[in-house]
């Protein structure tokens, strides 16, 4: 198997004819991005004028369940179970151990010269 060299240019190559280049206007530059404050600035908030109600709305209390401030508010039919801890709370009662005296050793003799400090 070999390649055949053709004297003519390939058929699928477009024929180029010397023409004047078409002038295309340059693309506009991208706009510069500026950082945006996530929550906005306080002076940008528009104040909303509200009027105080002349009379407070009356809400009937008889159909609402009484909720004590200590207990969580749960939907009807949902109950809670008080669970005891599986393990007692760990309290460290002793002071940290006394410092240990480190004696000189000959470990430096086993270190290779390339690893010396």
Coordinates of C-alpha atoms in Angstrom, one line a residue:
X1 CA 0.0 0.0 0.0
X2 CA 1.3 3.4 -0.9
X3 CA 0.2 6.9 -1.5
X4 CA -0.4 8.4 -4.9
X5 CA 0.7 12.0 -5.3
X6 CA -1.6 13.9 -7.6
X7 CA -0.2 16.8 -9.6
X8 CA -3.5 18.8 -9.3
X9 CA -4.8 20.4 -6.1
X10 CA -7.5 18.3 -4.3
X11 CA -11.1 18.7 -5.4
X12 CA -12.5 19.6 -2.0
X13 CA -10.1 22.6 -1.5
X14 CA -11.8 25.9 -2.3
X15 CA -10.3 27.9 -5.1
X16 CA -9.0 31.3 -3.8
X17 CA -9.4 34.3 -6.0
X18 CA -7.6 37.5 -5.1
X19 CA -10.4 39.8 -3.8
X20 CA -10.5 42.9 -1.7
X21 CA -10.9 42.0 2.0
X22 CA -14.4 42.7 3.3
X23 CA -14.2 45.2 6.1
X24 CA -16.2 44.0 9.1
X25 CA -16.7 46.5 12.0
X26 CA -15.0 45.4 15.2
X27 CA -17.1 43.7 17.8
X28 CA -18.0 46.0 20.8
X29 CA -15.9 45.4 23.9
X30 CA -17.7 43.6 26.8
X31 CA -19.1 45.9 29.5
X32 CA -17.0 46.1 32.6
X33 CA -18.5 44.1 35.4
X34 CA -18.7 45.7 38.9
X35 CA -19.2 43.8 42.1
X36 CA -22.7 43.9 43.4
X37 CA -23.6 44.1 47.1
X38 CA -25.6 41.0 48.0
X39 CA -28.0 42.7 50.5
X40 CA -27.9 46.2 49.0
X41 CA -27.1 49.4 50.7
X42 CA -29.4 50.8 53.4
X43 CA -29.9 54.1 51.5
X44 CA -31.3 52.2 48.5
X45 CA -34.3 50.9 50.4
X46 CA -37.5 52.8 49.7
X47 CA -39.4 53.5 52.9
X48 CA -43.0 52.4 52.9
X49 CA -45.4 54.7 54.6
X50 CA -47.8 52.8 56.9
X51 CA -50.5 54.1 59.1
X52 CA -51.1 52.7 62.6
X53 CA -54.4 50.8 62.8
X54 CA -57.1 52.7 64.7
X55 CA -58.3 49.5 66.4
X56 CA -56.4 46.2 67.0
X57 CA -58.1 43.2 65.3
X58 CA -59.9 41.0 67.7
X59 CA -58.9 37.3 67.6
X60 CA -61.1 34.8 69.4
X61 CA -59.0 32.9 71.9
X62 CA -61.5 30.2 72.8
X63 CA -60.7 28.1 69.7
X64 CA -56.9 28.3 70.0
X65 CA -55.1 25.7 72.2
X66 CA -53.3 27.0 75.2
X67 CA -49.6 26.8 74.6
X68 CA -47.2 27.2 77.5
X69 CA -44.1 29.2 76.6
X70 CA -41.7 26.4 77.7
X71 CA -43.2 23.7 75.5
X72 CA -42.6 23.5 71.8
X73 CA -45.6 24.2 69.5
X74 CA -46.5 20.9 67.8
X75 CA -49.3 20.0 65.4
X76 CA -52.2 18.1 66.8
X77 CA -51.5 14.3 67.0
X78 CA -47.7 14.8 67.3
X79 CA -46.2 13.9 70.6
X80 CA -42.8 14.1 72.1
X81 CA -40.9 11.4 74.1
X82 CA -38.3 12.4 76.6
X83 CA -35.2 10.3 75.9
X84 CA -32.5 9.6 78.5
X85 CA -28.8 9.7 77.4
X86 CA -27.3 6.3 76.6
X87 CA -24.1 7.2 78.4
X88 CA -23.4 9.4 81.3
X89 CA -21.8 12.8 80.7
X90 CA -18.0 12.6 80.8
X91 CA -16.5 15.0 83.3
X92 CA -12.7 15.2 83.6
X93 CA -11.9 15.1 87.3
X94 CA -8.1 14.8 87.3
X95 CA -5.5 17.2 86.2
X96 CA -3.4 16.6 83.1
X97 CA -0.4 14.2 83.6
X98 CA 2.8 15.5 84.9
X99 CA 5.5 16.4 82.3
X100 CA 7.7 13.5 81.3
X101 CA 11.5 13.9 81.3
X102 CA 13.0 13.0 78.0
X103 CA 16.5 11.5 78.3
X104 CA 19.2 12.0 75.6
X105 CA 19.4 9.3 73.1
X106 CA 21.7 8.1 70.4
X107 CA 19.1 8.1 67.7
X108 CA 21.0 10.8 65.8
X109 CA 23.6 8.3 64.8
X110 CA 21.1 6.3 62.7
X111 CA 20.1 9.3 60.5
X112 CA 21.7 9.5 57.1
X113 CA 23.8 12.6 56.3
X114 CA 21.3 13.8 53.7
X115 CA 18.6 13.9 56.4
X116 CA 20.6 15.7 59.1
X117 CA 19.0 18.8 60.6

